[in-house]
CSV table of C-alpha atoms in Angstrom, one decimal:
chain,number,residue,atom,x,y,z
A,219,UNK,CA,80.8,67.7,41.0
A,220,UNK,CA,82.2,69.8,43.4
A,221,UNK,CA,79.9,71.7,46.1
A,222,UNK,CA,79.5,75.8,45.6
A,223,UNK,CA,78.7,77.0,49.3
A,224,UNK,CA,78.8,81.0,48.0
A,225,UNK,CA,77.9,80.9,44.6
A,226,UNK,CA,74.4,80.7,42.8
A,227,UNK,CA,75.2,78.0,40.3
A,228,UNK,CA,73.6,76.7,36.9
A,229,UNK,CA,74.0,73.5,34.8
A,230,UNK,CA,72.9,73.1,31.4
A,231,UNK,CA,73.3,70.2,29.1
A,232,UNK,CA,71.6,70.1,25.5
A,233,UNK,CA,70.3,67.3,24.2
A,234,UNK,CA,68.8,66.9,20.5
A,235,UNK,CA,67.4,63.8,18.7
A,236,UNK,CA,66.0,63.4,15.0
A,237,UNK,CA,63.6,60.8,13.5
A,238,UNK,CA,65.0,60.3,9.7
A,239,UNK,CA,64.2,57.7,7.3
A,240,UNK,CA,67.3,56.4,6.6
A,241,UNK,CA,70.5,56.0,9.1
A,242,UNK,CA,72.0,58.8,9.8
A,243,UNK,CA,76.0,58.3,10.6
A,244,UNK,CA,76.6,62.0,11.8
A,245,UNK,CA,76.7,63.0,15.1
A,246,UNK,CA,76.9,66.8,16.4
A,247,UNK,CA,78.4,67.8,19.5
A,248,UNK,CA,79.9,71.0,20.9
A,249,UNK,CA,83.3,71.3,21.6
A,250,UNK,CA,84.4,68.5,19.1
A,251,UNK,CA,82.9,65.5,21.3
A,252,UNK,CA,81.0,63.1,19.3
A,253,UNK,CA,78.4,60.8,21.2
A,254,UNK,CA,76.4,57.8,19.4
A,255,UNK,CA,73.1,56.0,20.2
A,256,UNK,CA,72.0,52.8,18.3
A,257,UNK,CA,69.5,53.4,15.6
A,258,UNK,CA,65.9,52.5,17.0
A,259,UNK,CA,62.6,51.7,15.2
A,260,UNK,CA,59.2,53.4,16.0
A,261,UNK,CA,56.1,53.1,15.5
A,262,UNK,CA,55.4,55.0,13.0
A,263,UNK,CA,55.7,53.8,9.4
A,264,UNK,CA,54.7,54.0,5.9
A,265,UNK,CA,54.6,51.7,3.2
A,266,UNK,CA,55.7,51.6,-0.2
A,267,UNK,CA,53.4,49.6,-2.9
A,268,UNK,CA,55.5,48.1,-6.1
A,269,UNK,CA,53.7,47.2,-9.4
A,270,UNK,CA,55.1,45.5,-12.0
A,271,UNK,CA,51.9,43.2,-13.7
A,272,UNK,CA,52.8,41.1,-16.8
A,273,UNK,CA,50.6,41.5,-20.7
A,274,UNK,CA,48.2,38.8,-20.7
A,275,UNK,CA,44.6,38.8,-23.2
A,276,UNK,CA,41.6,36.8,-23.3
A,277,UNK,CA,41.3,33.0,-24.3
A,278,UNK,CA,39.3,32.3,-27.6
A,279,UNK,CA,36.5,29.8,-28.2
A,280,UNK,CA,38.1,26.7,-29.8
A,281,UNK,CA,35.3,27.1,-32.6
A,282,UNK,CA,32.8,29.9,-33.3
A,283,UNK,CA,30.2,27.2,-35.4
A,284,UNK,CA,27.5,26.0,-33.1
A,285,UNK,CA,28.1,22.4,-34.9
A,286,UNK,CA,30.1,19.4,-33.7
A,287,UNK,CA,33.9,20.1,-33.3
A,288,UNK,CA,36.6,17.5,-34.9
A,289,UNK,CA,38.6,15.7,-32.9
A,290,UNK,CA,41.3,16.9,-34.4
A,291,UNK,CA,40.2,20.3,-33.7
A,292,UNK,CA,42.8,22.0,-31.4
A,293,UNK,CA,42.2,25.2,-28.7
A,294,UNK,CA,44.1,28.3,-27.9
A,295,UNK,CA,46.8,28.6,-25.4
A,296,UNK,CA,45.3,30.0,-22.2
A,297,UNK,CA,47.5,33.7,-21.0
A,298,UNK,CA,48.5,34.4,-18.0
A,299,UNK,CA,47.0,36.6,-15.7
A,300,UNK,CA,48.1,39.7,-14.4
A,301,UNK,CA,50.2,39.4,-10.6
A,302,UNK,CA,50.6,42.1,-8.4
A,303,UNK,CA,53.4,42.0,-6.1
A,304,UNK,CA,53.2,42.0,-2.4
A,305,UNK,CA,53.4,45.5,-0.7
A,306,UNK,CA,57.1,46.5,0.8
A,307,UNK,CA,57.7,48.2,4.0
A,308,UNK,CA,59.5,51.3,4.6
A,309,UNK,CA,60.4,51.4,8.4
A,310,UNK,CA,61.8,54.3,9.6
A,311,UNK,CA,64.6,54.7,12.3
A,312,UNK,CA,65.6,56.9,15.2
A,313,UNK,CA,69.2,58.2,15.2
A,314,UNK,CA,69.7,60.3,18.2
A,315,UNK,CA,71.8,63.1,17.9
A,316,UNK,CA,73.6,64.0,20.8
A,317,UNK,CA,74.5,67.6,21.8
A,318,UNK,CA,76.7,67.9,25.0
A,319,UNK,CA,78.7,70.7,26.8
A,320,UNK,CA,81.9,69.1,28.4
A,321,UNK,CA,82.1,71.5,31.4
A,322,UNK,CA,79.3,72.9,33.4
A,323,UNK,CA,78.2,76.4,33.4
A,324,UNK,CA,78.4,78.6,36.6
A,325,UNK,CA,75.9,81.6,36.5
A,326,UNK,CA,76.3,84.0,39.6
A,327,UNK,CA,73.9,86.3,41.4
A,328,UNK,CA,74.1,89.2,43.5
A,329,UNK,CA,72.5,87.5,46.9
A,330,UNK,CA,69.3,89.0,47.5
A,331,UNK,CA,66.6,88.1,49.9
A,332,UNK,CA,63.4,87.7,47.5
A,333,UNK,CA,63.5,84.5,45.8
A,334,UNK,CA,62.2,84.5,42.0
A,335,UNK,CA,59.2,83.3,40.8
A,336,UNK,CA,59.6,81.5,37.2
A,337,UNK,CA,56.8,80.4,34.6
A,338,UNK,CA,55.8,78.1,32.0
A,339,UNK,CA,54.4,81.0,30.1
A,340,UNK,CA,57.3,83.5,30.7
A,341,UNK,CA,59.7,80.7,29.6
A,342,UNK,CA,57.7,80.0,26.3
A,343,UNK,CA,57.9,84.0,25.8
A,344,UNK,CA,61.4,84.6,26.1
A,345,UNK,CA,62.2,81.7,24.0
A,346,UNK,CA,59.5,83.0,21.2
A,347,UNK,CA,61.1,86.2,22.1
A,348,UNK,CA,64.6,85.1,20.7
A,349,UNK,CA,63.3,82.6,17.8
A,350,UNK,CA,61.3,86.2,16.3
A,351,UNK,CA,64.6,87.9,16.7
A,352,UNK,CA,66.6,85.8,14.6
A,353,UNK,CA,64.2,85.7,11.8
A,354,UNK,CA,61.9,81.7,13.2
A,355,UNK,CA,58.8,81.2,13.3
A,356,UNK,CA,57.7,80.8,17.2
A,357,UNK,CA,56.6,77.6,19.0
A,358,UNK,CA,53.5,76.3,20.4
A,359,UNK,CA,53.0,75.0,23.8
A,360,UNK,CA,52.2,71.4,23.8
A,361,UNK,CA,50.8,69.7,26.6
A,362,UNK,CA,51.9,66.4,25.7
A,363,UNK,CA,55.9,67.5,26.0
A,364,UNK,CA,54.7,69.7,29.2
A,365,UNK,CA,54.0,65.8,30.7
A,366,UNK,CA,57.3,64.7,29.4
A,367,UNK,CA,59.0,68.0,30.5
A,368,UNK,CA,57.4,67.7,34.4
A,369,UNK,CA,57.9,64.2,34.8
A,370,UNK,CA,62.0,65.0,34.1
A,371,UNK,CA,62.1,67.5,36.6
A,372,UNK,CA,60.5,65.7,39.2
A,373,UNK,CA,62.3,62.9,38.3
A,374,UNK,CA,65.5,64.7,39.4
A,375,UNK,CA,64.4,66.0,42.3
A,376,UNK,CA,63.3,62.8,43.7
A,377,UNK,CA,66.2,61.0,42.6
A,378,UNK,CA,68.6,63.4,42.9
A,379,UNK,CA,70.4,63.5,39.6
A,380,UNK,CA,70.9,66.1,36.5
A,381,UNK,CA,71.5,64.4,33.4
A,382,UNK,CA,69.7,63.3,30.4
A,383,UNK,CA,69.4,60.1,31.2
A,384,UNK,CA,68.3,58.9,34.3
A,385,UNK,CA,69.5,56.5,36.7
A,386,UNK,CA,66.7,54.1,34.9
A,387,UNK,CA,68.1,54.6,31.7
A,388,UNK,CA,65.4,56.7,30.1
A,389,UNK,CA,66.1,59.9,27.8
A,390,UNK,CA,63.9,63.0,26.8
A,391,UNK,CA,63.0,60.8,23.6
A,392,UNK,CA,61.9,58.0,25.9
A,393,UNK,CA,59.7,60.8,28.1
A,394,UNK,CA,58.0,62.2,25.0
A,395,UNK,CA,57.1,58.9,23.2
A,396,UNK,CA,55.6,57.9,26.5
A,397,UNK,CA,53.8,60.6,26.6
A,398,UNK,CA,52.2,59.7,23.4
A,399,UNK,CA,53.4,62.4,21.4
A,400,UNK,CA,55.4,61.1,17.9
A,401,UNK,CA,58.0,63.5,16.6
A,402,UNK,CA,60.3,63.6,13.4
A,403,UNK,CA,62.7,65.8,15.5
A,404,UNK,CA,62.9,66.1,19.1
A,405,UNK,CA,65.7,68.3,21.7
A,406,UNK,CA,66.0,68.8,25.1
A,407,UNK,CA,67.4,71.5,27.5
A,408,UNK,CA,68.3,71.2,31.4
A,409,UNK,CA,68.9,73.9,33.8
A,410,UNK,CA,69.0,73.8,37.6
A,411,UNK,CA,70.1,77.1,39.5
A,412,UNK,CA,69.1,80.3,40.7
A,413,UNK,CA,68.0,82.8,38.2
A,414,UNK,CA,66.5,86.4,38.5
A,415,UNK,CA,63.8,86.1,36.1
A,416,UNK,CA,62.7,83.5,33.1
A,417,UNK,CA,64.8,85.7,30.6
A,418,UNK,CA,67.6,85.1,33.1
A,419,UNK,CA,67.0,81.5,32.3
A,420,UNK,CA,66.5,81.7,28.9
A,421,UNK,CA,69.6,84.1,28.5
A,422,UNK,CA,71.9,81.5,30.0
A,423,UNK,CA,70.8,79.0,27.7
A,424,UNK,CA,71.3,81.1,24.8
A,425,UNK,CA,74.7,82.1,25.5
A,426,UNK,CA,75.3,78.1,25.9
A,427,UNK,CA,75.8,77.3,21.8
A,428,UNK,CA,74.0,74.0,22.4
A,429,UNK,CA,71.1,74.8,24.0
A,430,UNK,CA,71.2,78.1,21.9
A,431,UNK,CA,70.8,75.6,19.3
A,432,UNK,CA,68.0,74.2,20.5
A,433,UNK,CA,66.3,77.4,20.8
A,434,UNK,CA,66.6,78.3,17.5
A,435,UNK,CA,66.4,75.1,15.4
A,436,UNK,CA,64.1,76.0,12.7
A,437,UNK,CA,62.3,72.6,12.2
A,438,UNK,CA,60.9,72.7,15.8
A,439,UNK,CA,57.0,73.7,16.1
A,440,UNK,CA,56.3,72.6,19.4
A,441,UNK,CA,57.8,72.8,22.9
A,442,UNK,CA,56.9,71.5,26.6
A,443,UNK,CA,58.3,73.5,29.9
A,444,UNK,CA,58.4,72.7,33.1
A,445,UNK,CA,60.4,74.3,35.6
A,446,UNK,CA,59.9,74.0,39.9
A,447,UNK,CA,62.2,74.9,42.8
A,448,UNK,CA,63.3,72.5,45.2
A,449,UNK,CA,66.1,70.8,47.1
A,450,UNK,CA,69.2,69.5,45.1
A,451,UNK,CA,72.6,68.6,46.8
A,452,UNK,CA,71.4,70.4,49.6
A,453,UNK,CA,70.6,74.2,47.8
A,454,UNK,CA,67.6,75.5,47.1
A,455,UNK,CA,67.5,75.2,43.3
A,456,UNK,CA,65.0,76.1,39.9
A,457,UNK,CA,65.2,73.0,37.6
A,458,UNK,CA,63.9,73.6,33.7
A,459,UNK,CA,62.8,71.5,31.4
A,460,UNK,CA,62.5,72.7,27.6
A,461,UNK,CA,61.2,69.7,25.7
A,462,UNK,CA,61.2,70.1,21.9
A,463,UNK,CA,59.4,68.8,19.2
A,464,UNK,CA,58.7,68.4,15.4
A,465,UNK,CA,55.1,66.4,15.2
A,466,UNK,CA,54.9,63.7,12.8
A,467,UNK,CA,52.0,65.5,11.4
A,468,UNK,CA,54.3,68.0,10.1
A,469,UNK,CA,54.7,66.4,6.9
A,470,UNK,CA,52.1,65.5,4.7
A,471,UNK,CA,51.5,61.8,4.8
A,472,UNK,CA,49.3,58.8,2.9
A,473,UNK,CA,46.0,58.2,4.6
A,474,UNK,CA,44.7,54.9,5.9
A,475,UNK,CA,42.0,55.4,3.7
A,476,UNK,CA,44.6,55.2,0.4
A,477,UNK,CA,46.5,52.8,2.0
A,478,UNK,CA,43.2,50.4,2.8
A,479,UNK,CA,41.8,51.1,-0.9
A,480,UNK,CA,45.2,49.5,-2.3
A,481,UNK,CA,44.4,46.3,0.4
A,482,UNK,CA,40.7,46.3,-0.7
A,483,UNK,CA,41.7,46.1,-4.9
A,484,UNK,CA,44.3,43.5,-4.2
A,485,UNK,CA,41.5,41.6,-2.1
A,486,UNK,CA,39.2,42.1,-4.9
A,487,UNK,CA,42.0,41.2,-7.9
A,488,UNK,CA,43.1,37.8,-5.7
A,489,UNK,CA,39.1,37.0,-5.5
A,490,UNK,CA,38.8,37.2,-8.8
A,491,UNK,CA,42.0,35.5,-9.5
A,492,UNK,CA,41.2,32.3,-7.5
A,493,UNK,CA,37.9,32.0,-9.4
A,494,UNK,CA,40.0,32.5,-12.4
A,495,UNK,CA,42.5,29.5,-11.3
A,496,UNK,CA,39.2,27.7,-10.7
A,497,UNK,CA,37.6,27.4,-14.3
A,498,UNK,CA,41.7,26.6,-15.6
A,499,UNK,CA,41.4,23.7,-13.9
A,500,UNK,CA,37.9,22.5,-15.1
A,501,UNK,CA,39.0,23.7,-18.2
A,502,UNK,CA,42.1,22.2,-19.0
A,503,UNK,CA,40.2,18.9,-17.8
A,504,UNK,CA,37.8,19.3,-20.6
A,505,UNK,CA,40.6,20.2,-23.4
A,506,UNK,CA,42.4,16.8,-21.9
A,507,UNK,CA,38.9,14.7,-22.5
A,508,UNK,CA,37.9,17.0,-25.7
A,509,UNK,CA,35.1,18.3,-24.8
A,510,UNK,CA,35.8,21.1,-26.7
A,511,UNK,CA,31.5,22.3,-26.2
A,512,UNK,CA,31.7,22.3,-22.5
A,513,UNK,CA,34.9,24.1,-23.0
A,514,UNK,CA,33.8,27.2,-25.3
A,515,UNK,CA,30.8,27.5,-22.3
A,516,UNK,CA,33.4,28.5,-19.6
A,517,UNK,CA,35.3,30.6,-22.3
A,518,UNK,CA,33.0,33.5,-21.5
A,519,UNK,CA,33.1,33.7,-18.0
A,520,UNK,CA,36.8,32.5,-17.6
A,521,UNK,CA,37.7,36.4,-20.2
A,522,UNK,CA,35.3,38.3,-18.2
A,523,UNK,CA,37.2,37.7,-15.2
A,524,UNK,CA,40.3,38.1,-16.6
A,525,UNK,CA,38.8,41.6,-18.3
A,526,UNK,CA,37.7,42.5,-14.6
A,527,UNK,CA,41.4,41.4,-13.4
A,528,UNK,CA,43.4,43.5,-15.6
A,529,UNK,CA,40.7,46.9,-15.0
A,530,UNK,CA,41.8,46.5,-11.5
A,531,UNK,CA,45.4,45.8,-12.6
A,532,UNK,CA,45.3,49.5,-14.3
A,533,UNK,CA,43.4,51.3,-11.1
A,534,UNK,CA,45.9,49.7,-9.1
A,535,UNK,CA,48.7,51.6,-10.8
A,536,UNK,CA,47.1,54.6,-10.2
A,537,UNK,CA,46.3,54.5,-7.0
A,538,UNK,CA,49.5,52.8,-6.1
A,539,UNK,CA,51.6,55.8,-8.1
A,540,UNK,CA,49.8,58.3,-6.6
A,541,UNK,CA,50.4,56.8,-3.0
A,542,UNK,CA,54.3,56.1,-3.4
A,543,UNK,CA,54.6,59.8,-4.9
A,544,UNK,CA,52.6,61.1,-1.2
A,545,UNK,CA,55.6,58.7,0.3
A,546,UNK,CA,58.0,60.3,-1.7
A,547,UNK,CA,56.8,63.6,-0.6
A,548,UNK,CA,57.1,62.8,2.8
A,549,UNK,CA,60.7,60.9,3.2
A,550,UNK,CA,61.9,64.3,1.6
A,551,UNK,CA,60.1,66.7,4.5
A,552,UNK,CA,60.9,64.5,7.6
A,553,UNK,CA,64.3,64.3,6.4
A,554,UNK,CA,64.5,67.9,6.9
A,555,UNK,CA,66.7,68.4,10.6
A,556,UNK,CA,68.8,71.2,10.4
């Protein structure tokens, strides 16, 4: 980069990232230069229950008379039970959209002898001030992406560097997870120079159409500042951070509770089915020696479990419908971006 001796100077760069459920092969940058990252799981996930449970009915006594059966006597067919299929995963994916400007901006200042004096809170204003004015909701300060957005700046000032990613590899995506905050969306914007005011800030970065972009991206509810003053390249500079964000509790999810009630039925059916697979067995022994008596005594007990299976076979289906619609519900909000 080449030095400015004379000139008050100021570098933005825009970066945005999205968290969508399904790859996403489209990549926006200014000025007609595409950039890619790999797709990457997190930890967030939801799963998707399947039920597809096959007709079965009850087994008949061999005999309803309380006499001796015939050895000739034959017994009904034993059904099949009811099977509920394992639950499926959904895992989501990261696909980082990359906005970049190709050449750096240069914002000039009459010299003057006071130095400015910029704020978190002025920052969030002026950028609420803009969002308002073209028809958005404003953002919320968030002090997990104020962590993110400090570490970054002091980050570059210590190591002397003014890019998204750092000399360690890490991005504002990497910043924000670390600071335990989980996003559908996320976008970042950089500045280091001298300004008059925060709206002198935040008016460079809207006349910049990707950090303008940022600014007003309609999806974002939350946003973390940090902006300090120090030495960079040997000028006395303002670096700002703008880390945004759209919280995974943004879209209405299934609980754990829902999602542990479908574990504790299937529990419940496979408890019942194992008892079930149990009496078979002794049974199908007793058909084999004809003992048709001691047969018709486990008749009872064998269809009462099979009743209780296939009640928890129909609750199931419920619960499980109601679940994948919530799932439903939420693939279609989180895979709102634009």
């Amino acid at each position: 980069m080449k030095k400015i001796s004379s000139l008050f100077f100021i570098l933005l760069i825009a970066y945005s990232g999205t968290f969508l459920f399904k790859e996403v092969k489209v990549f926006l940058a200014s000025q007609s230069q595409l950039e890619t990252e790999e797709d990457q799981p997190i930890n967030f996930f939801t799963e998707k229950a399947f039920l597809s449970p096959t007709a079965t009915s009850s087994v008949e006594k061999k005999n309803n008379d309380t006499k001796t059966i015939q050895e000739t006597d034959t017994v009904t067919d034993v059904p099949e039970k009811k099977l509920i299929p394992e639950v499926k995963a959904i895992v989501p994916k990261v696909s980082q959209v990359v906005v970049s400007t190709n050449e750096p901006l240069i914002h000039t200042l009459p010299k003057s002898s006071s130095r400015s004096v910029l704020t978190n809170a002025e920052i969030l204003y002026w950028t609420n001030y803009y969002r308002k004015q073209n028809g958005l909701s404003s953002v919320s300060a968030n002090s997990k992406l104020d962590e993110a957005a400090t570490v970054k700046v002091d980050d570059m000032f210590s190591r002397q560097y003014f890019e998204h990613v750092s000399p360690s590899g890490k991005n504002g995506a990497d910043l924000i997870t670390e600071a335990g905050y989980e996003y559908l969306l996320m976008g970042e914007n950089l500045a280091y120079g001298n300004f008059s005011s925060a709206k002198d800030l935040v008016d460079a970065w809207m006349a910049s159409p990707g950090h303008r972009a940022n600014i007003l991206k309609v999806h974002y509810e939350e946003l973390g500042i940090s902006v300090k003053e120090g030495d960079y390249n040997g000028n006395k500079v303002w670096m700002a951070v703008q880390e945004f964000g759209r919280p995974t509790s943004s879209c209405p999810a299934p609980t754990e509770a829902e999602k542990e009630n479908i574990t504790n039925s299937k529990s419940q059916y496979n408890s019942f089915s194992e008892q079930a697979d149990s009496l078979l067995v002794q049974m199908n022994d007793l058909e084999a020696e004809k003992k048709y008596r001691e047969y018709n005594e486990l008749v009872p007990t064998y269809n009462a479990l099979i009743s209780e299976m296939n009640n928890l076979v129909q609750k199931l289906r419920v619960i499980i419908d109601a679940y994948n619609a919530k799932i439903e519900i939420y693939q279609l909000c989180a895979e709102q971006t634009t």
